[in-house]
Amino acid sequence: MRSTKDSPQGSDSTIADVAAAVGVSIRTVSRVLNQSPKVNAETRECVQKAIAALNFRPSMRARAFAMGRSFLIGMVHNDRNALVLDAVQRGIVGEAGRRGYELVVHPTPMDAAASVEDVLQFVRRSRTDGLVVLPPVSGIAGLPEALAREHIPAVALSALPITGYADVILSPEREAAAQVARYLLDLGHRRIAMVGGPANAISAQERRAGFVEALAAAGVTLLDEAEGDYGFQSGLAAAERFLSLPTAPTAIFAANDVMAAGVLKCAGIKGIAVPQSLSVVGFDGSLLSHVVSPALTTIWRPFGDMARIATQQLIDRIEGQTVTAELPPPLRLVEAESSGPAPA
């Protein structure tokens, strides 16, 4: 191997300069840059030292052209919850950046036919190498099959298994919601209401099913329930109805933290003390659960870990590598200030 002592310096160095400095082919340098296993350890080390000495920065455009890829990962969503999206994006960006990819974010409508075509058009325009698909979009009928026909690898986040995606990162939300029900029952609550999410969302269906089933196992039925849209106003409106009943609930479970914040707002307006007279539990464990007062008891979901694992598995598939098997941390109940024993 040649010395890099007399090699050109500076950010204008090319891959040819690196190859010449080490005495190898441009293809060998390219293989090192792309982490190919076809280069022996000694040569790899020499090439990496030359890259550092020459301050060589490979062109992403040239790399993409040479490998027939864009090195772009798409994230498709229909979620107004900025705090959840931020956590997911951080998880994707961290893993994608580590592997040499960048993120492109695309919101899509929830109408099935329009959404499928919209996602396909996004993929064609952006030339993304693959997609991470967030709920509720991941549950849209026909989407995984349409992506497969276009040969676009996609990994979904979902509360239930979905056929057609390359991989699905599961969030067992039914059991987590059941945990909330058992927690409230243990606190002595029997007059319990729930504000759920949109009826067509898999996550909302799973959370309601788990909660109602766990109550039924204890011989308890919901005092009242309302369908929300995962937004603040729907939580506020549901709580207004619940708390105006002749016999009001002593506990309200909201299927996400944003709606739970609406419940807390309504209780404050009505002068109902939380948790002395009313317990409130949310779902997500987002930053919002710490910001509201009182701090919200909630189900914590590992958004960042799920997004990181989804991105890792997606890039493994894009690059033809063995898919890394990893499970995200379990969902868990985080007890805070908004819940307590049922009033006497």
Short mmCIF file of C-alpha atoms in Angstrom, two decimals:
data_model
loop_
_atom_site.label_atom_id
_atom_site.label_comp_id
_atom_site.label_asym_id
_atom_site.label_seq_id
_atom_site.Cartn_x
_atom_site.Cartn_y
_atom_site.Cartn_z
CA MET A 1 0.00 0.00 0.00
CA ARG A 2 1.21 3.50 -0.80
CA SER A 3 1.73 6.26 1.74
CA THR A 4 -0.74 9.16 1.80
CA LYS A 5 2.02 11.58 2.81
CA ASP A 6 2.30 13.24 -0.60
CA SER A 7 -1.35 12.89 -1.58
CA PRO A 8 -3.53 15.93 -2.37
CA GLN A 9 -5.24 17.50 0.64
CA GLY A 10 -8.55 19.32 1.09
CA SER A 11 -12.26 18.90 0.59
CA ASP A 12 -11.88 18.78 -3.25
CA SER A 13 -10.29 15.33 -3.09
CA THR A 14 -11.99 12.71 -5.23
CA ILE A 15 -12.54 8.99 -4.93
CA ALA A 16 -9.79 8.60 -7.56
CA ASP A 17 -7.37 10.47 -5.27
CA VAL A 18 -8.17 8.07 -2.44
CA ALA A 19 -7.71 5.06 -4.71
CA ALA A 20 -4.38 6.40 -6.03
CA ALA A 21 -3.11 7.20 -2.53
CA VAL A 22 -3.73 3.66 -1.33
CA GLY A 23 -2.93 1.87 -4.57
CA VAL A 24 -6.28 0.19 -5.02
CA SER A 25 -9.08 0.46 -7.55
CA ILE A 26 -11.90 2.99 -7.37
CA ARG A 27 -14.28 0.04 -7.01
CA THR A 28 -12.46 -1.05 -3.83
CA VAL A 29 -12.81 2.44 -2.33
CA SER A 30 -16.50 2.42 -3.29
CA ARG A 31 -16.95 -0.91 -1.54
CA VAL A 32 -15.37 0.47 1.63
CA LEU A 33 -17.66 3.52 1.50
CA ASN A 34 -20.68 1.26 1.12
CA GLN A 35 -19.57 -1.10 3.91
CA SER A 36 -19.27 -4.07 1.58
CA PRO A 37 -17.95 -7.27 3.21
CA LYS A 38 -15.89 -7.98 0.07
CA VAL A 39 -12.90 -5.90 1.31
CA ASN A 40 -10.39 -7.41 3.74
CA ALA A 41 -9.73 -5.70 7.06
CA GLU A 42 -6.22 -4.46 6.19
CA THR A 43 -7.29 -2.82 2.94
CA ARG A 44 -10.40 -1.35 4.58
CA GLU A 45 -8.26 0.27 7.30
CA CYS A 46 -5.85 1.76 4.74
CA VAL A 47 -8.70 3.19 2.68
CA GLN A 48 -10.37 4.68 5.76
CA LYS A 49 -7.09 6.32 6.80
CA ALA A 50 -6.68 7.79 3.32
CA ILE A 51 -10.24 9.11 3.36
CA ALA A 52 -9.54 10.86 6.67
CA ALA A 53 -6.13 12.19 5.55
CA LEU A 54 -7.54 13.59 2.30
CA ASN A 55 -10.68 14.92 3.98
CA PHE A 56 -12.65 13.14 1.27
CA ARG A 57 -16.42 13.65 1.36
CA PRO A 58 -18.28 11.37 -1.05
CA SER A 59 -20.99 13.04 -3.14
CA MET A 60 -24.40 11.70 -2.16
CA ARG A 61 -25.63 12.32 -5.71
CA ALA A 62 -22.74 10.38 -7.22
CA ARG A 63 -23.16 7.60 -4.67
CA ALA A 64 -26.87 7.38 -5.40
CA PHE A 65 -26.29 7.31 -9.16
CA ALA A 66 -23.62 4.64 -8.90
CA MET A 67 -25.76 2.38 -6.73
CA GLY A 68 -29.12 3.06 -8.36
CA ARG A 69 -30.59 4.40 -5.14
CA SER A 70 -31.70 7.78 -3.80
CA PHE A 71 -30.63 7.11 -0.18
CA LEU A 72 -33.96 8.64 0.88
CA ILE A 73 -36.38 7.05 3.36
CA GLY A 74 -40.00 8.18 3.26
CA MET A 75 -42.23 8.51 6.32
CA VAL A 76 -45.93 8.43 5.48
CA HIS A 77 -48.46 9.55 8.10
CA ASN A 78 -51.83 11.11 8.86
CA ASP A 79 -51.27 12.33 12.40
CA ARG A 80 -51.91 15.80 13.80
CA ASN A 81 -50.08 15.00 17.03
CA ALA A 82 -46.84 16.94 16.60
CA LEU A 83 -45.32 15.49 19.78
CA VAL A 84 -45.77 11.91 18.59
CA LEU A 85 -44.50 12.77 15.11
CA ASP A 86 -41.44 14.45 16.58
CA ALA A 87 -40.53 11.36 18.59
CA VAL A 88 -41.01 9.09 15.57
CA GLN A 89 -39.02 11.37 13.27
CA ARG A 90 -36.14 11.50 15.72
CA GLY A 91 -36.04 7.70 15.82
CA ILE A 92 -36.03 7.44 12.02
CA VAL A 93 -33.51 10.24 11.44
CA GLY A 94 -31.07 8.85 14.00
CA GLU A 95 -30.93 5.40 12.41
CA ALA A 96 -31.20 6.64 8.82
CA GLY A 97 -28.35 9.11 9.31
CA ARG A 98 -26.17 6.43 10.84
CA ARG A 99 -26.69 4.32 7.71
CA GLY A 100 -26.19 7.18 5.23
CA TYR A 101 -29.84 7.90 4.43
CA GLU A 102 -32.05 10.98 4.81
CA LEU A 103 -35.73 11.32 5.66
CA VAL A 104 -38.57 12.71 3.55
CA VAL A 105 -41.89 13.22 5.39
CA HIS A 106 -45.23 12.96 3.59
CA PRO A 107 -48.71 13.49 5.10
CA THR A 108 -51.49 11.69 3.24
CA PRO A 109 -55.32 11.72 3.39
CA MET A 110 -57.19 8.87 5.05
CA ASP A 111 -59.59 8.17 2.17
CA ALA A 112 -58.53 4.68 1.09
CA ALA A 113 -58.45 5.06 -2.70
CA ALA A 114 -57.07 8.60 -2.60
CA SER A 115 -54.47 7.70 0.01
CA VAL A 116 -53.09 4.71 -1.91
CA GLU A 117 -52.70 6.76 -5.08
CA ASP A 118 -51.27 9.70 -3.13
CA VAL A 119 -48.60 7.51 -1.51
CA LEU A 120 -47.67 5.95 -4.86
CA GLN A 121 -47.33 9.40 -6.44
CA PHE A 122 -45.13 10.50 -3.52
CA VAL A 123 -42.84 7.51 -4.00
CA ARG A 124 -42.56 8.17 -7.74
CA ARG A 125 -41.82 11.88 -7.27
CA SER A 126 -39.36 11.55 -4.41
CA ARG A 127 -37.77 8.29 -5.61
CA THR A 128 -37.51 7.08 -2.03
CA ASP A 129 -35.82 3.72 -1.56
CA GLY A 130 -38.42 2.59 0.97
CA LEU A 131 -41.12 3.72 3.38
CA VAL A 132 -41.88 3.70 7.08
CA VAL A 133 -45.69 3.80 7.27
CA LEU A 134 -47.29 5.10 10.46
CA PRO A 135 -50.78 4.32 11.78
CA PRO A 136 -53.52 4.94 10.88
CA VAL A 137 -52.20 5.02 7.29
CA SER A 138 -50.58 1.59 7.73
CA GLY A 139 -54.05 0.09 8.17
CA ILE A 140 -55.48 1.42 4.89
CA ALA A 141 -56.75 -1.48 2.78
CA GLY A 142 -54.77 -2.09 -0.38
CA LEU A 143 -51.76 0.05 0.49
CA PRO A 144 -49.21 -2.70 1.25
CA GLU A 145 -50.22 -4.60 -1.88
CA ALA A 146 -49.91 -1.46 -4.02
CA LEU A 147 -46.43 -0.77 -2.66
CA ALA A 148 -45.41 -4.38 -3.26
CA ARG A 149 -46.52 -4.13 -6.90
CA GLU A 150 -44.25 -1.09 -7.24
CA HIS A 151 -41.40 -3.05 -5.60
CA ILE A 152 -41.15 -0.48 -2.80
CA PRO A 153 -40.09 -2.05 0.51
CA ALA A 154 -42.21 -0.74 3.36
CA VAL A 155 -42.20 -1.32 7.11
CA ALA A 156 -45.34 -0.49 9.07
CA LEU A 157 -46.02 0.51 12.65
CA SER A 158 -49.30 -0.99 13.84
CA ALA A 159 -51.30 -2.24 16.80
CA LEU A 160 -52.06 -5.47 14.88
CA PRO A 161 -50.23 -7.64 12.34
CA ILE A 162 -50.88 -6.54 8.74
CA THR A 163 -50.11 -8.75 5.76
CA GLY A 164 -48.31 -7.33 2.74
CA TYR A 165 -45.65 -5.18 4.40
CA ALA A 166 -42.01 -6.25 4.46
CA ASP A 167 -42.12 -6.03 8.27
CA VAL A 168 -44.54 -4.77 10.92
CA ILE A 169 -43.38 -3.27 14.23
CA LEU A 170 -46.15 -4.14 16.67
CA SER A 171 -47.48 -2.07 19.54
CA PRO A 172 -49.66 -4.33 21.77
CA GLU A 173 -52.23 -1.66 22.62
CA ARG A 174 -55.11 -3.95 23.56
CA GLU A 175 -53.21 -5.32 26.55
CA ALA A 176 -52.00 -1.83 27.51
CA ALA A 177 -55.58 -0.53 27.58
CA ALA A 178 -56.60 -3.55 29.64
CA GLN A 179 -53.87 -2.58 32.08
CA VAL A 180 -55.50 0.85 32.43
CA ALA A 181 -58.86 -0.77 33.20
CA ARG A 182 -57.38 -3.04 35.86
CA TYR A 183 -55.51 -0.10 37.37
CA LEU A 184 -58.70 1.97 37.72
CA LEU A 185 -60.61 -1.01 39.11
CA ASP A 186 -57.89 -1.57 41.70
CA LEU A 187 -58.33 2.07 42.74
CA GLY A 188 -61.99 1.32 43.45
CA HIS A 189 -63.54 3.01 40.41
CA ARG A 190 -66.76 1.54 39.03
CA ARG A 191 -68.33 4.56 37.31
CA ILE A 192 -65.93 4.75 34.38
CA ALA A 193 -66.27 6.51 31.01
CA MET A 194 -64.09 6.39 27.92
CA VAL A 195 -63.38 8.73 25.03
CA GLY A 196 -62.00 6.62 22.20
CA GLY A 197 -60.34 7.37 18.90
CA PRO A 198 -61.81 7.22 15.38
CA ALA A 199 -63.80 4.01 14.93
CA ASN A 200 -62.00 3.16 11.67
CA ALA A 201 -58.53 3.33 13.24
CA ILE A 202 -56.96 0.01 14.28
CA SER A 203 -55.35 1.66 17.31
CA ALA A 204 -58.71 2.98 18.53
CA GLN A 205 -60.37 -0.40 18.03
CA GLU A 206 -57.65 -2.20 19.97
CA ARG A 207 -57.60 0.27 22.85
CA ARG A 208 -61.37 0.17 23.24
CA ALA A 209 -61.50 -3.63 23.02
CA GLY A 210 -58.80 -4.12 25.64
CA PHE A 211 -60.35 -1.61 28.03
CA VAL A 212 -63.93 -2.86 27.71
CA GLU A 213 -62.93 -6.54 27.92
CA ALA A 214 -60.94 -5.99 31.12
CA LEU A 215 -63.86 -4.12 32.70
CA ALA A 216 -66.27 -6.88 31.67
CA ALA A 217 -64.01 -9.51 33.24
CA ALA A 218 -64.60 -7.69 36.54
CA GLY A 219 -68.35 -7.40 35.96
CA VAL A 220 -68.18 -3.68 35.14
CA THR A 221 -69.62 -1.92 32.08
CA LEU A 222 -68.79 1.54 30.79
CA LEU A 223 -70.95 4.27 32.28
CA ASP A 224 -70.68 6.15 28.98
CA GLU A 225 -68.38 6.40 25.99
CA ALA A 226 -67.78 8.77 23.09
CA GLU A 227 -65.93 8.52 19.80
CA GLY A 228 -63.23 11.16 19.55
CA ASP A 229 -60.82 12.03 16.75
CA TYR A 230 -57.61 12.03 18.84
CA GLY A 231 -57.89 15.83 19.02
CA PHE A 232 -58.13 18.16 22.03
CA GLN A 233 -61.63 19.45 21.24
CA SER A 234 -63.10 15.95 21.02
CA GLY A 235 -61.74 15.16 24.48
CA LEU A 236 -63.18 18.39 25.82
CA ALA A 237 -66.60 17.73 24.26
CA ALA A 238 -66.74 14.15 25.52
CA ALA A 239 -65.85 15.21 29.05
CA GLU A 240 -68.50 17.94 28.95
CA ARG A 241 -71.09 15.26 28.23
CA PHE A 242 -69.76 12.75 30.76
CA LEU A 243 -69.46 15.26 33.58
CA SER A 244 -72.98 16.60 32.98
CA LEU A 245 -74.60 13.21 33.63
CA PRO A 246 -76.84 12.97 36.72
CA THR A 247 -74.43 10.34 38.01
CA ALA A 248 -71.06 11.39 36.67
CA PRO A 249 -68.06 9.09 36.24
CA THR A 250 -65.29 9.03 38.83
CA ALA A 251 -62.74 8.03 36.17
CA ILE A 252 -62.29 8.80 32.47
CA PHE A 253 -59.93 6.95 30.15
CA ALA A 254 -58.95 8.91 27.05
CA ALA A 255 -57.42 6.93 24.19
CA ASN A 256 -54.60 9.42 23.76
CA ASP A 257 -52.91 12.16 25.78
CA VAL A 258 -54.28 14.99 23.64
CA MET A 259 -57.88 14.02 24.35
CA ALA A 260 -56.98 13.47 28.01
CA ALA A 261 -55.75 17.08 28.09
CA GLY A 262 -59.20 18.10 26.85
CA VAL A 263 -60.77 16.11 29.70
CA LEU A 264 -58.52 17.87 32.23
CA LYS A 265 -59.49 21.23 30.73
CA CYS A 266 -63.19 20.46 31.10
CA ALA A 267 -62.73 19.33 34.70
CA GLY A 268 -60.92 22.58 35.45
CA ILE A 269 -63.70 24.66 33.89
CA LYS A 270 -66.31 22.82 35.95
CA GLY A 271 -64.29 23.09 39.15
CA ILE A 272 -63.94 19.31 39.50
CA ALA A 273 -60.83 18.37 41.45
CA VAL A 274 -58.43 15.92 39.79
CA PRO A 275 -57.71 13.33 41.13
CA GLN A 276 -59.76 13.85 44.31
CA SER A 277 -63.12 13.73 42.51
CA LEU A 278 -62.11 12.51 39.06
CA SER A 279 -59.27 10.33 37.81
CA VAL A 280 -58.04 10.84 34.24
CA VAL A 281 -55.78 8.46 32.31
CA GLY A 282 -54.34 9.00 28.84
CA PHE A 283 -52.41 6.96 26.30
CA ASP A 284 -49.08 7.68 24.51
CA GLY A 285 -46.74 8.97 27.22
CA SER A 286 -45.88 12.00 25.11
CA LEU A 287 -44.28 15.18 26.42
CA LEU A 288 -47.80 16.55 26.85
CA SER A 289 -48.39 14.17 29.76
CA HIS A 290 -45.68 16.02 31.70
CA VAL A 291 -46.75 19.52 30.63
CA VAL A 292 -50.40 19.44 31.72
CA SER A 293 -51.39 20.01 35.32
CA PRO A 294 -51.87 17.74 37.11
CA ALA A 295 -49.32 15.54 35.36
CA LEU A 296 -51.12 12.83 33.43
CA THR A 297 -51.19 9.14 34.27
CA THR A 298 -50.73 7.47 30.90
CA ILE A 299 -49.56 4.49 28.89
CA TRP A 300 -46.02 5.12 27.67
CA ARG A 301 -45.32 4.00 24.10
CA PRO A 302 -41.72 3.65 22.84
CA PHE A 303 -42.14 5.76 19.70
CA GLY A 304 -38.44 6.41 19.20
CA ASP A 305 -37.44 2.77 19.60
CA MET A 306 -40.21 1.56 17.30
CA ALA A 307 -39.21 4.07 14.62
CA ARG A 308 -35.52 3.20 14.95
CA ILE A 309 -36.19 -0.53 14.63
CA ALA A 310 -38.51 0.03 11.66
CA THR A 311 -35.84 2.08 9.91
CA GLN A 312 -33.14 -0.45 10.70
CA GLN A 313 -35.18 -3.30 9.24
CA LEU A 314 -36.18 -1.24 6.20
CA ILE A 315 -32.59 -0.34 5.31
CA ASP A 316 -31.52 -3.95 5.89
CA ARG A 317 -34.06 -4.98 3.26
CA ILE A 318 -33.10 -2.17 0.87
CA GLU A 319 -29.46 -3.25 1.06
CA GLY A 320 -30.20 -6.96 0.81
CA GLN A 321 -28.85 -7.70 4.27
CA THR A 322 -30.17 -10.09 6.90
CA VAL A 323 -32.95 -8.26 8.72
CA THR A 324 -32.00 -7.43 12.30
CA ALA A 325 -34.51 -8.99 14.70
CA GLU A 326 -35.26 -6.66 17.61
CA LEU A 327 -38.36 -6.04 19.71
CA PRO A 328 -39.20 -2.58 21.06
CA PRO A 329 -39.57 -2.07 24.82
CA PRO A 330 -43.03 -2.99 26.17
CA LEU A 331 -45.75 -0.42 26.70
CA ARG A 332 -46.17 0.44 30.36
CA LEU A 333 -48.44 2.39 32.67
CA VAL A 334 -46.82 5.52 34.11
CA GLU A 335 -48.65 6.64 37.24
CA ALA A 336 -48.65 10.40 37.81
CA GLU A 337 -50.84 13.04 39.49
CA SER A 338 -54.12 12.73 37.56
CA SER A 339 -55.32 9.46 39.10
CA GLY A 340 -56.19 8.31 42.58
CA PRO A 341 -58.65 6.26 44.65
CA ALA A 342 -62.34 6.52 43.82
CA PRO A 343 -64.10 9.10 45.99
CA ALA A 344 -66.12 7.66 48.85
#
